Amino acid sequence: MAEPDANRDRDDSRDPLDEDRAWAELVAAYGEQPDPEKGRWPATGDLDEAKDAAPEPAPEEKPPPAAPERPGGSVVFAPGVGPRDWTTPEPEPGPTGADAGAPAADEGHFVPPEPPPLPTGDVTSRFAWLAVLGGPLLLLVMVLLRQELTWWVTTLGVGGFLGGFATLVLRMKDGDEDDDDPGRGAVV
């Protein structure tokens, strides 16, 4: 298989880029402010100067195509002057007069109300949850501790889970309680 560099078209007409010289220029110019009157600009930035310097061709003659120039250096910002050194403006003073006591920072922000306390369950539902969670947990602990699963431990674990689950399902409230009395009509 041919190397990818061997298939590239080579342009020997232009000078190869001297990377060492370019890096040396960049390092030497670090931290200096560029001179706006005689700074190096890309080839597209010198269009006005190129028009002024080149003589106007005769109307019959077509000018030869201009050879592309290599772009110049980049803009270098001095320390503390770049776009990342922008600071936010100072906040304006708060309202005066009758509104002076109100905090201006909280204006327009939503503050949610305190949530209602969690409902406390009755004793039956607490024991049902204890059985639903405790039954499988008892079996898991016995297996992890490598204890023998006797008939009463298995009955307590499986029976506790099934009994607690059945209790919780039977005690669920039905959401259709309001539909039992269709004669009430519209309530305004």
PDB file of C-alpha atoms in Angstrom:
ATOM      1  CA  MET A   1       0.000   0.000   0.000  1.00  0.00           C
ATOM      2  CA  ALA A   2       1.386   3.424  -0.907  1.00  0.00           C
ATOM      3  CA  GLU A   3       2.063   5.977   1.798  1.00  0.00           C
ATOM      4  CA  PRO A   4      -0.386   8.890   1.958  1.00  0.00           C
ATOM      5  CA  ASP A   5       2.446  11.452   1.600  1.00  0.00           C
ATOM      6  CA  ALA A   6       3.589   9.897  -1.694  1.00  0.00           C
ATOM      7  CA  ASN A   7       0.215  10.599  -3.345  1.00  0.00           C
ATOM      8  CA  ARG A   8       0.124  14.291  -2.412  1.00  0.00           C
ATOM      9  CA  ASP A   9       0.668  16.873  -5.120  1.00  0.00           C
ATOM     10  CA  ARG A  10       3.810  18.782  -4.341  1.00  0.00           C
ATOM     11  CA  ASP A  11       4.064  22.472  -5.063  1.00  0.00           C
ATOM     12  CA  ASP A  12       7.760  23.241  -5.375  1.00  0.00           C
ATOM     13  CA  SER A  13       7.116  26.745  -6.698  1.00  0.00           C
ATOM     14  CA  ARG A  14       6.708  28.283  -3.254  1.00  0.00           C
ATOM     15  CA  ASP A  15       9.179  28.356  -0.383  1.00  0.00           C
ATOM     16  CA  PRO A  16       8.736  25.755   2.318  1.00  0.00           C
ATOM     17  CA  LEU A  17       7.658  27.211   5.623  1.00  0.00           C
ATOM     18  CA  ASP A  18      10.531  27.643   8.033  1.00  0.00           C
ATOM     19  CA  GLU A  19       8.835  26.499  11.224  1.00  0.00           C
ATOM     20  CA  ASP A  20      11.793  27.220  13.491  1.00  0.00           C
ATOM     21  CA  ARG A  21      11.944  30.832  12.295  1.00  0.00           C
ATOM     22  CA  ALA A  22       8.152  31.233  12.666  1.00  0.00           C
ATOM     23  CA  TRP A  23       8.234  29.911  16.245  1.00  0.00           C
ATOM     24  CA  ALA A  24      11.178  32.143  17.090  1.00  0.00           C
ATOM     25  CA  GLU A  25       9.205  35.177  15.830  1.00  0.00           C
ATOM     26  CA  LEU A  26       6.170  34.175  17.887  1.00  0.00           C
ATOM     27  CA  VAL A  27       8.231  33.733  21.054  1.00  0.00           C
ATOM     28  CA  ALA A  28      10.056  37.009  20.500  1.00  0.00           C
ATOM     29  CA  ALA A  29       6.774  38.906  19.997  1.00  0.00           C
ATOM     30  CA  TYR A  30       5.036  37.423  23.046  1.00  0.00           C
ATOM     31  CA  GLY A  31       3.608  40.116  25.317  1.00  0.00           C
ATOM     32  CA  GLU A  32       4.259  43.025  22.944  1.00  0.00           C
ATOM     33  CA  GLN A  33       1.500  45.273  21.631  1.00  0.00           C
ATOM     34  CA  PRO A  34       1.370  45.162  17.834  1.00  0.00           C
ATOM     35  CA  ASP A  35       1.984  48.449  16.059  1.00  0.00           C
ATOM     36  CA  PRO A  36      -1.283  49.199  14.210  1.00  0.00           C
ATOM     37  CA  GLU A  37       0.479  51.286  11.541  1.00  0.00           C
ATOM     38  CA  LYS A  38       3.116  48.779  10.529  1.00  0.00           C
ATOM     39  CA  GLY A  39       1.779  45.468  11.809  1.00  0.00           C
ATOM     40  CA  ARG A  40       1.811  42.314   9.720  1.00  0.00           C
ATOM     41  CA  TRP A  41      -1.587  41.506   8.286  1.00  0.00           C
ATOM     42  CA  PRO A  42      -2.900  38.628   6.196  1.00  0.00           C
ATOM     43  CA  ALA A  43      -2.796  39.013   2.428  1.00  0.00           C
ATOM     44  CA  THR A  44      -6.494  39.898   2.333  1.00  0.00           C
ATOM     45  CA  GLY A  45      -5.922  42.889   4.623  1.00  0.00           C
ATOM     46  CA  ASP A  46      -3.464  44.581   2.220  1.00  0.00           C
ATOM     47  CA  LEU A  47      -5.893  44.983  -0.690  1.00  0.00           C
ATOM     48  CA  ASP A  48      -5.996  48.776  -0.459  1.00  0.00           C
ATOM     49  CA  GLU A  49      -2.205  49.089  -0.447  1.00  0.00           C
ATOM     50  CA  ALA A  50      -1.876  46.659  -3.374  1.00  0.00           C
ATOM     51  CA  LYS A  51      -4.330  48.714  -5.441  1.00  0.00           C
ATOM     52  CA  ASP A  52      -2.449  51.948  -4.694  1.00  0.00           C
ATOM     53  CA  ALA A  53       0.979  50.463  -5.446  1.00  0.00           C
ATOM     54  CA  ALA A  54       0.122  48.626  -8.680  1.00  0.00           C
ATOM     55  CA  PRO A  55      -0.227  50.686 -11.862  1.00  0.00           C
ATOM     56  CA  GLU A  56      -3.572  50.516 -13.646  1.00  0.00           C
ATOM     57  CA  PRO A  57      -3.430  48.127 -16.620  1.00  0.00           C
ATOM     58  CA  ALA A  58      -4.593  49.252 -20.017  1.00  0.00           C
ATOM     59  CA  PRO A  59      -8.209  48.372 -20.761  1.00  0.00           C
ATOM     60  CA  GLU A  60      -7.217  45.849 -23.426  1.00  0.00           C
ATOM     61  CA  GLU A  61      -4.709  44.021 -21.265  1.00  0.00           C
ATOM     62  CA  LYS A  62      -5.750  41.548 -18.641  1.00  0.00           C
ATOM     63  CA  PRO A  63      -3.591  41.652 -15.550  1.00  0.00           C
ATOM     64  CA  PRO A  64      -1.699  38.473 -14.743  1.00  0.00           C
ATOM     65  CA  PRO A  65      -3.121  36.538 -11.811  1.00  0.00           C
ATOM     66  CA  ALA A  66      -1.505  37.600  -8.563  1.00  0.00           C
ATOM     67  CA  ALA A  67       0.528  34.978  -6.749  1.00  0.00           C
ATOM     68  CA  PRO A  68      -0.984  34.156  -3.361  1.00  0.00           C
ATOM     69  CA  GLU A  69       1.031  35.496  -0.477  1.00  0.00           C
ATOM     70  CA  ARG A  70       1.577  33.669   2.741  1.00  0.00           C
ATOM     71  CA  PRO A  71      -0.435  35.123   5.586  1.00  0.00           C
ATOM     72  CA  GLY A  72       1.395  37.147   8.182  1.00  0.00           C
ATOM     73  CA  GLY A  73       1.492  36.805  11.970  1.00  0.00           C
ATOM     74  CA  SER A  74      -1.415  36.802  14.332  1.00  0.00           C
ATOM     75  CA  VAL A  75      -2.636  39.446  16.729  1.00  0.00           C
ATOM     76  CA  VAL A  76      -0.860  39.245  20.072  1.00  0.00           C
ATOM     77  CA  PHE A  77      -2.437  40.805  23.132  1.00  0.00           C
ATOM     78  CA  ALA A  78      -0.341  42.153  25.972  1.00  0.00           C
ATOM     79  CA  PRO A  79      -0.934  40.557  29.385  1.00  0.00           C
ATOM     80  CA  GLY A  80      -4.043  41.993  31.026  1.00  0.00           C
ATOM     81  CA  VAL A  81      -5.463  43.473  27.795  1.00  0.00           C
ATOM     82  CA  GLY A  82      -7.047  40.491  25.994  1.00  0.00           C
ATOM     83  CA  PRO A  83     -10.731  39.661  25.570  1.00  0.00           C
ATOM     84  CA  ARG A  84     -10.685  37.295  28.551  1.00  0.00           C
ATOM     85  CA  ASP A  85      -9.710  40.113  30.909  1.00  0.00           C
ATOM     86  CA  TRP A  86     -13.140  41.736  30.730  1.00  0.00           C
ATOM     87  CA  THR A  87     -14.804  42.428  34.070  1.00  0.00           C
ATOM     88  CA  THR A  88     -18.483  42.828  34.818  1.00  0.00           C
ATOM     89  CA  PRO A  89     -19.691  46.339  35.570  1.00  0.00           C
ATOM     90  CA  GLU A  90     -20.548  47.254  39.132  1.00  0.00           C
ATOM     91  CA  PRO A  91     -24.205  46.665  40.069  1.00  0.00           C
ATOM     92  CA  GLU A  92     -26.369  49.714  40.207  1.00  0.00           C
ATOM     93  CA  PRO A  93     -27.495  50.860  43.643  1.00  0.00           C
ATOM     94  CA  GLY A  94     -30.856  49.546  44.840  1.00  0.00           C
ATOM     95  CA  PRO A  95     -34.108  51.497  44.973  1.00  0.00           C
ATOM     96  CA  THR A  96     -34.468  54.475  47.267  1.00  0.00           C
ATOM     97  CA  GLY A  97     -37.432  55.723  49.230  1.00  0.00           C
ATOM     98  CA  ALA A  98     -40.230  53.344  50.259  1.00  0.00           C
ATOM     99  CA  ASP A  99     -38.664  50.342  48.488  1.00  0.00           C
ATOM    100  CA  ALA A 100     -35.244  50.832  50.106  1.00  0.00           C
ATOM    101  CA  GLY A 101     -35.827  48.106  52.723  1.00  0.00           C
ATOM    102  CA  ALA A 102     -36.667  45.369  50.179  1.00  0.00           C
ATOM    103  CA  PRO A 103     -33.722  43.345  48.904  1.00  0.00           C
ATOM    104  CA  ALA A 104     -33.138  44.095  45.222  1.00  0.00           C
ATOM    105  CA  ALA A 105     -31.362  40.785  44.531  1.00  0.00           C
ATOM    106  CA  ASP A 106     -34.512  38.690  45.169  1.00  0.00           C
ATOM    107  CA  GLU A 107     -36.720  40.688  42.833  1.00  0.00           C
ATOM    108  CA  GLY A 108     -38.387  38.456  40.267  1.00  0.00           C
ATOM    109  CA  HIS A 109     -37.065  35.145  41.606  1.00  0.00           C
ATOM    110  CA  PHE A 110     -39.454  32.336  42.515  1.00  0.00           C
ATOM    111  CA  VAL A 111     -39.168  31.024  46.044  1.00  0.00           C
ATOM    112  CA  PRO A 112     -41.098  27.764  46.453  1.00  0.00           C
ATOM    113  CA  PRO A 113     -43.299  27.345  49.503  1.00  0.00           C
ATOM    114  CA  GLU A 114     -42.369  24.938  52.264  1.00  0.00           C
ATOM    115  CA  PRO A 115     -43.387  21.385  51.340  1.00  0.00           C
ATOM    116  CA  PRO A 116     -46.078  19.758  53.459  1.00  0.00           C
ATOM    117  CA  PRO A 117     -44.867  17.272  56.067  1.00  0.00           C
ATOM    118  CA  LEU A 118     -44.696  13.621  55.102  1.00  0.00           C
ATOM    119  CA  PRO A 119     -47.800  11.689  56.051  1.00  0.00           C
ATOM    120  CA  THR A 120     -47.486   9.414  59.031  1.00  0.00           C
ATOM    121  CA  GLY A 121     -48.862   5.950  58.369  1.00  0.00           C
ATOM    122  CA  ASP A 122     -50.994   3.954  60.725  1.00  0.00           C
ATOM    123  CA  VAL A 123     -49.685   0.930  62.610  1.00  0.00           C
ATOM    124  CA  THR A 124     -51.085  -1.619  60.152  1.00  0.00           C
ATOM    125  CA  SER A 125     -49.364  -0.060  57.131  1.00  0.00           C
ATOM    126  CA  ARG A 126     -46.086   0.233  59.060  1.00  0.00           C
ATOM    127  CA  PHE A 127     -46.145  -3.492  59.904  1.00  0.00           C
ATOM    128  CA  ALA A 128     -47.068  -4.300  56.285  1.00  0.00           C
ATOM    129  CA  TRP A 129     -44.036  -2.355  55.010  1.00  0.00           C
ATOM    130  CA  LEU A 130     -41.846  -4.028  57.629  1.00  0.00           C
ATOM    131  CA  ALA A 131     -43.009  -7.444  56.383  1.00  0.00           C
ATOM    132  CA  VAL A 132     -42.580  -6.551  52.672  1.00  0.00           C
ATOM    133  CA  LEU A 133     -39.029  -5.304  53.185  1.00  0.00           C
ATOM    134  CA  GLY A 134     -38.025  -7.480  56.147  1.00  0.00           C
ATOM    135  CA  GLY A 135     -39.004 -10.868  54.694  1.00  0.00           C
ATOM    136  CA  PRO A 136     -36.605 -10.849  51.718  1.00  0.00           C
ATOM    137  CA  LEU A 137     -33.959  -9.108  53.852  1.00  0.00           C
ATOM    138  CA  LEU A 138     -34.138 -11.939  56.416  1.00  0.00           C
ATOM    139  CA  LEU A 139     -33.633 -14.534  53.670  1.00  0.00           C
ATOM    140  CA  LEU A 140     -30.725 -12.541  52.161  1.00  0.00           C
ATOM    141  CA  VAL A 141     -28.964 -12.217  55.526  1.00  0.00           C
ATOM    142  CA  MET A 142     -29.323 -15.938  56.199  1.00  0.00           C
ATOM    143  CA  VAL A 143     -27.807 -16.775  52.783  1.00  0.00           C
ATOM    144  CA  LEU A 144     -24.925 -14.283  53.202  1.00  0.00           C
ATOM    145  CA  LEU A 145     -24.108 -15.625  56.665  1.00  0.00           C
ATOM    146  CA  ARG A 146     -24.272 -19.201  55.303  1.00  0.00           C
ATOM    147  CA  GLN A 147     -26.861 -20.254  57.846  1.00  0.00           C
ATOM    148  CA  GLU A 148     -29.218 -23.122  57.283  1.00  0.00           C
ATOM    149  CA  LEU A 149     -32.599 -22.069  55.886  1.00  0.00           C
ATOM    150  CA  THR A 150     -34.979 -23.958  58.134  1.00  0.00           C
ATOM    151  CA  TRP A 151     -38.673 -24.266  57.377  1.00  0.00           C
ATOM    152  CA  TRP A 152     -39.682 -21.567  59.865  1.00  0.00           C
ATOM    153  CA  VAL A 153     -37.122 -19.007  58.508  1.00  0.00           C
ATOM    154  CA  THR A 154     -38.299 -19.658  54.959  1.00  0.00           C
ATOM    155  CA  THR A 155     -41.963 -19.426  55.998  1.00  0.00           C
ATOM    156  CA  LEU A 156     -41.313 -16.192  57.892  1.00  0.00           C
ATOM    157  CA  GLY A 157     -39.438 -14.609  54.948  1.00  0.00           C
ATOM    158  CA  VAL A 158     -41.743 -15.642  52.121  1.00  0.00           C
ATOM    159  CA  GLY A 159     -44.938 -15.425  54.170  1.00  0.00           C
ATOM    160  CA  GLY A 160     -44.007 -12.011  55.547  1.00  0.00           C
ATOM    161  CA  PHE A 161     -43.416 -10.649  52.057  1.00  0.00           C
ATOM    162  CA  LEU A 162     -46.646 -12.070  50.622  1.00  0.00           C
ATOM    163  CA  GLY A 163     -48.740 -11.042  53.641  1.00  0.00           C
ATOM    164  CA  GLY A 164     -47.344  -7.508  53.755  1.00  0.00           C
ATOM    165  CA  PHE A 165     -47.817  -7.074  50.010  1.00  0.00           C
ATOM    166  CA  ALA A 166     -51.402  -8.292  50.162  1.00  0.00           C
ATOM    167  CA  THR A 167     -52.134  -5.961  53.102  1.00  0.00           C
ATOM    168  CA  LEU A 168     -50.745  -2.926  51.240  1.00  0.00           C
ATOM    169  CA  VAL A 169     -52.687  -3.745  48.072  1.00  0.00           C
ATOM    170  CA  LEU A 170     -55.971  -4.247  49.919  1.00  0.00           C
ATOM    171  CA  ARG A 171     -55.542  -0.982  51.853  1.00  0.00           C
ATOM    172  CA  MET A 172     -54.937   1.105  48.722  1.00  0.00           C
ATOM    173  CA  LYS A 173     -57.488   3.863  48.341  1.00  0.00           C
ATOM    174  CA  ASP A 174     -59.641   3.806  45.263  1.00  0.00           C
ATOM    175  CA  GLY A 175     -59.492   7.080  43.283  1.00  0.00           C
ATOM    176  CA  ASP A 176     -63.155   6.735  42.202  1.00  0.00           C
ATOM    177  CA  GLU A 177     -64.667   7.601  45.608  1.00  0.00           C
ATOM    178  CA  ASP A 178     -66.196  10.825  44.247  1.00  0.00           C
ATOM    179  CA  ASP A 179     -68.012   8.916  41.466  1.00  0.00           C
ATOM    180  CA  ASP A 180     -70.194   7.013  43.966  1.00  0.00           C
ATOM    181  CA  ASP A 181     -72.720   9.873  44.296  1.00  0.00           C
ATOM    182  CA  PRO A 182     -73.728  10.977  40.773  1.00  0.00           C
ATOM    183  CA  GLY A 183     -76.697  13.055  42.064  1.00  0.00           C
ATOM    184  CA  ARG A 184     -74.645  15.921  43.469  1.00  0.00           C
ATOM    185  CA  GLY A 185     -74.379  17.718  40.127  1.00  0.00           C
ATOM    186  CA  ALA A 186     -71.991  20.528  39.440  1.00  0.00           C
ATOM    187  CA  VAL A 187     -70.319  22.126  42.434  1.00  0.00           C
ATOM    188  CA  VAL A 188     -69.466  25.796  42.023  1.00  0.00           C
TER     189      VAL A 188
END
